[in-house]
Short mmCIF file of N, CA, C and O in Angstrom, two decimals:
data_model
loop_
_atom_site.label_atom_id
_atom_site.label_comp_id
_atom_site.label_asym_id
_atom_site.label_seq_id
_atom_site.Cartn_x
_atom_site.Cartn_y
_atom_site.Cartn_z
N LYS A 1 89.92 30.27 -247.52
CA LYS A 1 88.76 30.26 -246.64
C LYS A 1 88.85 31.43 -245.68
O LYS A 1 89.89 31.71 -245.11
N HIS A 2 87.73 32.11 -245.50
CA HIS A 2 87.67 33.29 -244.64
C HIS A 2 87.63 32.87 -243.17
O HIS A 2 86.82 32.06 -242.76
N ASP A 3 88.54 33.45 -242.38
CA ASP A 3 88.60 33.15 -240.95
C ASP A 3 87.71 34.14 -240.19
O ASP A 3 88.07 35.30 -240.02
N THR A 4 86.54 33.69 -239.75
CA THR A 4 85.58 34.58 -239.09
C THR A 4 85.98 34.92 -237.65
O THR A 4 85.34 35.74 -237.03
N THR A 5 87.04 34.28 -237.14
CA THR A 5 87.46 34.59 -235.77
C THR A 5 88.33 35.85 -235.73
O THR A 5 88.61 36.36 -234.66
N ILE A 6 88.77 36.34 -236.90
CA ILE A 6 89.64 37.52 -236.94
C ILE A 6 88.81 38.78 -237.14
O ILE A 6 87.96 38.85 -238.01
N SER A 7 89.08 39.78 -236.28
CA SER A 7 88.38 41.06 -236.38
C SER A 7 89.33 42.16 -235.92
O SER A 7 90.46 41.90 -235.50
N SER A 8 88.85 43.39 -236.00
CA SER A 8 89.65 44.50 -235.49
C SER A 8 88.78 45.37 -234.59
O SER A 8 87.56 45.42 -234.74
N VAL A 9 89.44 46.00 -233.64
CA VAL A 9 88.78 46.92 -232.72
C VAL A 9 89.59 48.21 -232.72
O VAL A 9 90.81 48.17 -232.58
N SER A 10 88.89 49.33 -232.90
CA SER A 10 89.54 50.63 -232.87
C SER A 10 89.12 51.34 -231.59
O SER A 10 87.93 51.56 -231.35
N LEU A 11 90.11 51.67 -230.76
CA LEU A 11 89.85 52.30 -229.47
C LEU A 11 90.32 53.76 -229.52
O LEU A 11 91.43 54.03 -229.97
N ILE A 12 89.47 54.67 -229.06
CA ILE A 12 89.81 56.09 -229.10
C ILE A 12 89.46 56.73 -227.77
O ILE A 12 88.41 56.44 -227.19
N SER A 13 90.35 57.58 -227.28
CA SER A 13 90.06 58.35 -226.08
C SER A 13 90.48 59.80 -226.31
O SER A 13 91.59 60.06 -226.78
N SER A 14 89.59 60.73 -225.98
CA SER A 14 89.94 62.14 -226.12
C SER A 14 90.60 62.67 -224.85
O SER A 14 91.05 63.80 -224.81
N ASN A 15 90.67 61.83 -223.82
CA ASN A 15 91.35 62.19 -222.58
C ASN A 15 92.71 61.51 -222.50
O ASN A 15 92.85 60.38 -222.95
N PRO A 16 93.71 62.18 -221.89
CA PRO A 16 95.03 61.57 -221.78
C PRO A 16 94.98 60.26 -220.97
O PRO A 16 94.15 60.10 -220.09
N LEU A 17 95.89 59.36 -221.30
CA LEU A 17 95.97 58.08 -220.61
C LEU A 17 96.98 58.15 -219.46
O LEU A 17 98.01 58.82 -219.57
N ASP A 18 96.67 57.45 -218.40
CA ASP A 18 97.59 57.31 -217.28
C ASP A 18 98.66 56.30 -217.70
O ASP A 18 98.33 55.17 -218.07
N PRO A 19 99.95 56.69 -217.66
CA PRO A 19 100.99 55.78 -218.17
C PRO A 19 101.06 54.45 -217.42
O PRO A 19 101.28 53.41 -218.04
N VAL A 20 100.85 54.47 -216.11
CA VAL A 20 100.94 53.24 -215.32
C VAL A 20 99.74 52.33 -215.61
O VAL A 20 99.90 51.13 -215.83
N LYS A 21 98.54 52.92 -215.63
CA LYS A 21 97.35 52.12 -215.92
C LYS A 21 97.44 51.50 -217.31
O LYS A 21 97.10 50.32 -217.50
N PHE A 22 97.88 52.30 -218.29
CA PHE A 22 97.97 51.77 -219.65
C PHE A 22 99.01 50.66 -219.73
O PHE A 22 98.76 49.60 -220.31
N GLU A 23 100.18 50.87 -219.15
CA GLU A 23 101.25 49.87 -219.18
C GLU A 23 100.78 48.57 -218.52
O GLU A 23 101.02 47.48 -219.05
N ASN A 24 100.12 48.69 -217.38
CA ASN A 24 99.61 47.49 -216.68
C ASN A 24 98.60 46.75 -217.54
O ASN A 24 98.64 45.51 -217.65
N TRP A 25 97.68 47.49 -218.16
CA TRP A 25 96.65 46.85 -218.99
C TRP A 25 97.25 46.18 -220.22
O TRP A 25 96.96 45.02 -220.49
N ILE A 26 98.10 46.89 -220.95
CA ILE A 26 98.64 46.33 -222.20
C ILE A 26 99.57 45.14 -221.90
O ILE A 26 99.61 44.17 -222.64
N THR A 27 100.26 45.18 -220.76
CA THR A 27 101.12 44.07 -220.36
C THR A 27 100.27 42.83 -220.04
O THR A 27 100.58 41.72 -220.49
N GLU A 28 99.19 43.04 -219.31
CA GLU A 28 98.29 41.94 -218.96
C GLU A 28 97.61 41.37 -220.20
O GLU A 28 97.49 40.15 -220.37
N LEU A 29 97.18 42.26 -221.10
CA LEU A 29 96.54 41.82 -222.34
C LEU A 29 97.50 40.97 -223.17
O LEU A 29 97.12 39.91 -223.68
N ARG A 30 98.74 41.41 -223.28
CA ARG A 30 99.73 40.65 -224.06
C ARG A 30 100.02 39.30 -223.41
O ARG A 30 100.21 38.30 -224.09
N ALA A 31 100.05 39.28 -222.08
CA ALA A 31 100.32 38.02 -221.37
C ALA A 31 99.16 37.03 -221.55
O ALA A 31 99.39 35.84 -221.75
N GLN A 32 97.92 37.52 -221.49
CA GLN A 32 96.76 36.63 -221.54
C GLN A 32 96.34 36.28 -222.96
O GLN A 32 95.86 35.18 -223.22
N LYS A 33 96.46 37.24 -223.88
CA LYS A 33 95.91 37.07 -225.22
C LYS A 33 96.96 37.17 -226.31
O LYS A 33 96.61 37.29 -227.49
N GLY A 34 98.23 37.14 -225.95
CA GLY A 34 99.31 37.37 -226.90
C GLY A 34 99.20 36.59 -228.20
O GLY A 34 99.39 37.14 -229.28
N GLN A 35 98.87 35.30 -228.11
CA GLN A 35 98.79 34.48 -229.31
C GLN A 35 97.68 34.95 -230.26
O GLN A 35 97.75 34.73 -231.46
N ASP A 36 96.65 35.59 -229.70
CA ASP A 36 95.52 36.04 -230.51
C ASP A 36 95.69 37.47 -231.03
O ASP A 36 94.89 37.93 -231.83
N LEU A 37 96.71 38.18 -230.52
CA LEU A 37 96.94 39.56 -230.97
C LEU A 37 97.83 39.52 -232.22
O LEU A 37 99.03 39.39 -232.13
N LEU A 38 97.20 39.63 -233.38
CA LEU A 38 97.95 39.52 -234.63
C LEU A 38 98.73 40.79 -234.92
O LEU A 38 99.85 40.74 -235.42
N ARG A 39 98.14 41.94 -234.58
CA ARG A 39 98.80 43.22 -234.82
C ARG A 39 98.08 44.28 -234.02
O ARG A 39 96.86 44.26 -233.91
N TYR A 40 98.83 45.20 -233.45
CA TYR A 40 98.22 46.34 -232.79
C TYR A 40 99.14 47.53 -232.91
O TYR A 40 100.36 47.39 -232.95
N LYS A 41 98.55 48.69 -233.09
CA LYS A 41 99.34 49.90 -233.22
C LYS A 41 98.52 51.09 -232.79
O LYS A 41 97.29 51.06 -232.86
N GLY A 42 99.22 52.10 -232.31
CA GLY A 42 98.49 53.27 -231.86
C GLY A 42 99.39 54.47 -231.65
O GLY A 42 100.61 54.36 -231.58
N ILE A 43 98.74 55.61 -231.58
CA ILE A 43 99.38 56.87 -231.20
C ILE A 43 98.64 57.33 -229.96
O ILE A 43 97.41 57.50 -229.98
N LEU A 44 99.38 57.49 -228.86
CA LEU A 44 98.75 57.73 -227.57
C LEU A 44 99.12 59.09 -226.99
O LEU A 44 100.26 59.54 -227.13
N ASP A 45 98.15 59.68 -226.32
CA ASP A 45 98.35 60.91 -225.57
C ASP A 45 98.51 60.50 -224.10
O ASP A 45 97.55 60.11 -223.45
N ILE A 46 99.75 60.55 -223.62
CA ILE A 46 100.06 60.12 -222.26
C ILE A 46 100.07 61.33 -221.34
O ILE A 46 100.74 62.33 -221.62
N TYR A 47 99.34 61.23 -220.24
CA TYR A 47 99.24 62.32 -219.28
C TYR A 47 100.65 62.74 -218.82
O TYR A 47 101.47 61.90 -218.47
N GLY A 48 100.89 64.05 -218.85
CA GLY A 48 102.17 64.58 -218.38
C GLY A 48 103.27 64.59 -219.43
O GLY A 48 104.38 65.02 -219.15
N SER A 49 102.99 64.09 -220.64
CA SER A 49 104.00 64.06 -221.69
C SER A 49 103.61 65.01 -222.82
O SER A 49 102.43 65.11 -223.18
N ASP A 50 104.62 65.71 -223.37
CA ASP A 50 104.37 66.60 -224.51
C ASP A 50 104.54 65.87 -225.83
O ASP A 50 104.38 66.47 -226.88
N ARG A 51 104.91 64.59 -225.77
CA ARG A 51 105.18 63.84 -227.00
C ARG A 51 104.14 62.76 -227.24
O ARG A 51 103.57 62.21 -226.32
N GLN A 52 103.93 62.46 -228.52
CA GLN A 52 103.05 61.36 -228.90
C GLN A 52 103.81 60.05 -228.64
O GLN A 52 104.96 59.92 -229.03
N LEU A 53 103.16 59.11 -227.98
CA LEU A 53 103.75 57.79 -227.79
C LEU A 53 103.20 56.89 -228.88
O LEU A 53 101.99 56.71 -228.99
N VAL A 54 104.10 56.36 -229.69
CA VAL A 54 103.70 55.47 -230.78
C VAL A 54 104.04 54.05 -230.36
O VAL A 54 105.19 53.75 -230.01
N ILE A 55 103.04 53.17 -230.38
CA ILE A 55 103.29 51.77 -230.05
C ILE A 55 102.85 50.90 -231.21
O ILE A 55 101.96 51.24 -231.97
N GLN A 56 103.53 49.77 -231.35
CA GLN A 56 103.10 48.76 -232.31
C GLN A 56 103.59 47.42 -231.81
O GLN A 56 104.60 47.32 -231.13
N GLY A 57 102.81 46.41 -232.14
CA GLY A 57 103.18 45.10 -231.64
C GLY A 57 102.58 43.98 -232.46
O GLY A 57 101.64 44.17 -233.25
N VAL A 58 103.16 42.80 -232.25
CA VAL A 58 102.69 41.56 -232.83
C VAL A 58 102.77 40.52 -231.70
O VAL A 58 103.83 40.37 -231.09
N HIS A 59 101.67 39.87 -231.42
CA HIS A 59 101.61 38.89 -230.34
C HIS A 59 102.10 39.53 -229.03
O HIS A 59 101.59 40.55 -228.63
N MET A 60 103.12 38.96 -228.40
CA MET A 60 103.59 39.50 -227.11
C MET A 60 104.66 40.57 -227.28
O MET A 60 105.04 41.21 -226.32
N MET A 61 105.17 40.73 -228.48
CA MET A 61 106.26 41.69 -228.70
C MET A 61 105.69 43.07 -229.01
O MET A 61 104.87 43.23 -229.91
N MET A 62 106.13 44.07 -228.24
CA MET A 62 105.64 45.43 -228.44
C MET A 62 106.81 46.39 -228.39
O MET A 62 107.77 46.19 -227.65
N ASP A 63 106.71 47.43 -229.20
CA ASP A 63 107.73 48.46 -229.24
C ASP A 63 107.04 49.80 -229.07
O ASP A 63 105.95 50.01 -229.61
N GLY A 64 107.64 50.67 -228.31
CA GLY A 64 107.07 52.00 -228.14
C GLY A 64 108.15 53.06 -228.28
O GLY A 64 109.27 52.88 -227.79
N THR A 65 107.83 54.14 -228.96
CA THR A 65 108.78 55.24 -229.11
C THR A 65 108.04 56.57 -228.94
O THR A 65 106.89 56.70 -229.36
N ASN A 66 108.73 57.52 -228.33
CA ASN A 66 108.18 58.87 -228.25
C ASN A 66 108.45 59.55 -229.58
O ASN A 66 109.59 59.56 -230.05
N ARG A 67 107.43 60.08 -230.17
CA ARG A 67 107.53 60.70 -231.47
C ARG A 67 107.52 62.21 -231.31
O ARG A 67 107.90 62.74 -230.28
N ALA A 68 107.04 62.87 -232.33
CA ALA A 68 107.01 64.33 -232.34
C ALA A 68 106.20 64.88 -231.17
O ALA A 68 105.30 64.22 -230.65
N GLU A 69 106.52 66.10 -230.80
CA GLU A 69 105.72 66.77 -229.78
C GLU A 69 104.35 67.09 -230.36
O GLU A 69 104.21 67.32 -231.55
N TRP A 70 103.36 67.10 -229.48
CA TRP A 70 102.04 67.58 -229.87
C TRP A 70 102.20 69.05 -230.20
O TRP A 70 102.85 69.79 -229.47
N LYS A 71 101.62 69.49 -231.29
CA LYS A 71 101.71 70.89 -231.68
C LYS A 71 100.60 71.69 -231.02
O LYS A 71 99.54 71.16 -230.72
N GLU A 72 100.88 72.96 -230.81
CA GLU A 72 99.88 73.88 -230.28
C GLU A 72 98.63 73.80 -231.16
O GLU A 72 98.73 73.87 -232.37
N GLY A 73 97.47 73.60 -230.54
CA GLY A 73 96.24 73.53 -231.32
C GLY A 73 95.88 72.13 -231.81
O GLY A 73 94.80 71.92 -232.34
N ASP A 74 96.80 71.15 -231.65
CA ASP A 74 96.48 69.77 -232.02
C ASP A 74 95.32 69.27 -231.16
O ASP A 74 95.24 69.59 -229.98
N ARG A 75 94.43 68.47 -231.76
CA ARG A 75 93.43 67.78 -230.95
C ARG A 75 94.08 66.52 -230.43
O ARG A 75 94.21 65.54 -231.14
N ARG A 76 94.53 66.59 -229.20
CA ARG A 76 95.23 65.45 -228.61
C ARG A 76 94.23 64.34 -228.30
O ARG A 76 93.18 64.58 -227.72
N SER A 77 94.58 63.14 -228.72
CA SER A 77 93.74 61.98 -228.42
C SER A 77 94.61 60.73 -228.52
O SER A 77 95.73 60.79 -228.99
N SER A 78 94.07 59.64 -228.05
CA SER A 78 94.75 58.35 -228.14
C SER A 78 93.95 57.44 -229.05
O SER A 78 92.72 57.35 -228.91
N ARG A 79 94.62 56.79 -229.97
CA ARG A 79 93.98 55.85 -230.89
C ARG A 79 94.79 54.57 -230.90
O ARG A 79 96.00 54.60 -231.12
N LEU A 80 94.11 53.47 -230.67
CA LEU A 80 94.76 52.16 -230.66
C LEU A 80 93.90 51.20 -231.47
O LEU A 80 92.70 51.08 -231.22
N VAL A 81 94.50 50.55 -232.45
CA VAL A 81 93.80 49.57 -233.27
C VAL A 81 94.39 48.20 -232.97
O VAL A 81 95.60 48.03 -232.99
N ILE A 82 93.52 47.25 -232.69
CA ILE A 82 93.93 45.88 -232.40
C ILE A 82 93.30 44.95 -233.43
O ILE A 82 92.08 45.00 -233.64
N ILE A 83 94.13 44.15 -234.08
CA ILE A 83 93.64 43.13 -235.00
C ILE A 83 93.98 41.78 -234.37
O ILE A 83 95.13 41.55 -233.98
N GLY A 84 92.97 40.93 -234.24
CA GLY A 84 93.25 39.66 -233.58
C GLY A 84 92.14 38.65 -233.74
O GLY A 84 91.15 38.88 -234.43
N ARG A 85 92.34 37.53 -233.07
CA ARG A 85 91.35 36.45 -233.07
C ARG A 85 90.50 36.52 -231.80
O ARG A 85 91.03 36.73 -230.73
N ASN A 86 89.22 36.28 -231.98
CA ASN A 86 88.29 36.17 -230.84
C ASN A 86 88.40 37.37 -229.89
O ASN A 86 88.46 37.20 -228.68
N LEU A 87 88.44 38.57 -230.45
CA LEU A 87 88.54 39.77 -229.61
C LEU A 87 87.20 40.04 -228.92
O LEU A 87 86.15 39.96 -229.53
N ASP A 88 87.28 40.35 -227.65
CA ASP A 88 86.09 40.71 -226.86
C ASP A 88 86.01 42.24 -226.86
O ASP A 88 86.57 42.91 -226.00
N GLU A 89 85.30 42.77 -227.87
CA GLU A 89 85.28 44.22 -228.06
C GLU A 89 84.76 45.00 -226.85
O GLU A 89 85.41 45.96 -226.42
N PRO A 90 83.64 44.61 -226.24
CA PRO A 90 83.17 45.37 -225.07
C PRO A 90 84.20 45.39 -223.94
O PRO A 90 84.42 46.42 -223.30
N SER A 91 84.83 44.26 -223.70
CA SER A 91 85.83 44.16 -222.65
C SER A 91 87.05 45.04 -222.96
O SER A 91 87.58 45.73 -222.08
N LEU A 92 87.49 45.04 -224.23
CA LEU A 92 88.63 45.88 -224.62
C LEU A 92 88.28 47.36 -224.48
O LEU A 92 89.10 48.15 -223.99
N ARG A 93 87.09 47.75 -224.89
CA ARG A 93 86.66 49.15 -224.78
C ARG A 93 86.63 49.60 -223.32
O ARG A 93 87.07 50.68 -222.96
N ASP A 94 86.08 48.74 -222.47
CA ASP A 94 85.98 49.04 -221.05
C ASP A 94 87.36 49.18 -220.42
O ASP A 94 87.63 50.13 -219.68
N ALA A 95 88.25 48.26 -220.72
CA ALA A 95 89.60 48.28 -220.16
C ALA A 95 90.37 49.51 -220.62
O ALA A 95 91.07 50.16 -219.84
N PHE A 96 90.24 49.86 -221.90
CA PHE A 96 90.93 51.02 -222.45
C PHE A 96 90.41 52.30 -221.78
O PHE A 96 91.18 53.17 -221.39
N ALA A 97 89.10 52.37 -221.59
CA ALA A 97 88.48 53.54 -220.94
C ALA A 97 89.00 53.71 -219.51
O ALA A 97 89.15 54.82 -219.02
N ARG A 98 89.30 52.59 -218.84
CA ARG A 98 89.81 52.65 -217.46
C ARG A 98 91.26 53.11 -217.40
O ARG A 98 91.78 53.35 -216.31
N CYS A 99 91.93 53.24 -218.54
CA CYS A 99 93.32 53.71 -218.58
C CYS A 99 93.42 55.23 -218.55
O CYS A 99 94.52 55.79 -218.47
N VAL A 100 92.29 55.92 -218.63
CA VAL A 100 92.30 57.39 -218.64
C VAL A 100 92.85 57.92 -217.32
O VAL A 100 92.55 57.38 -216.26
N ALA A 101 93.64 58.97 -217.42
CA ALA A 101 94.27 59.57 -216.23
C ALA A 101 93.22 60.24 -215.36
O ALA A 101 92.25 60.79 -215.85
#
C-alpha cells in the first residue's frame, strides 16, 4: 500500500549559509520532527569555509564531514534533500532561506 504521507523536499540556495543559523535550524528540526525525517542529505556552502560540508542523517542522527575544497570557478550552492512524513514544504523552504549568511 502506498503511503501518501511520505514526500521529499529539495532545498537549494545559491548564497552561502550561516553556520550558526543552519546548525540551530537543523538541530531544532531534528528535535521536533526527528521521527518523521526518514532520510536527509546535502552538500552545503558554508559562509567562511573553502570546503563543501556534506551532511546526511536518519531521524535524529546526523553526520557531517568537510569534503573537497570548492574549486575555482565552481558554482557554489547548498542543496539539501529531505525525505519524510508529513513534511511542511513551505515552512521548510522558509526556514532554509533564513539560514543564509
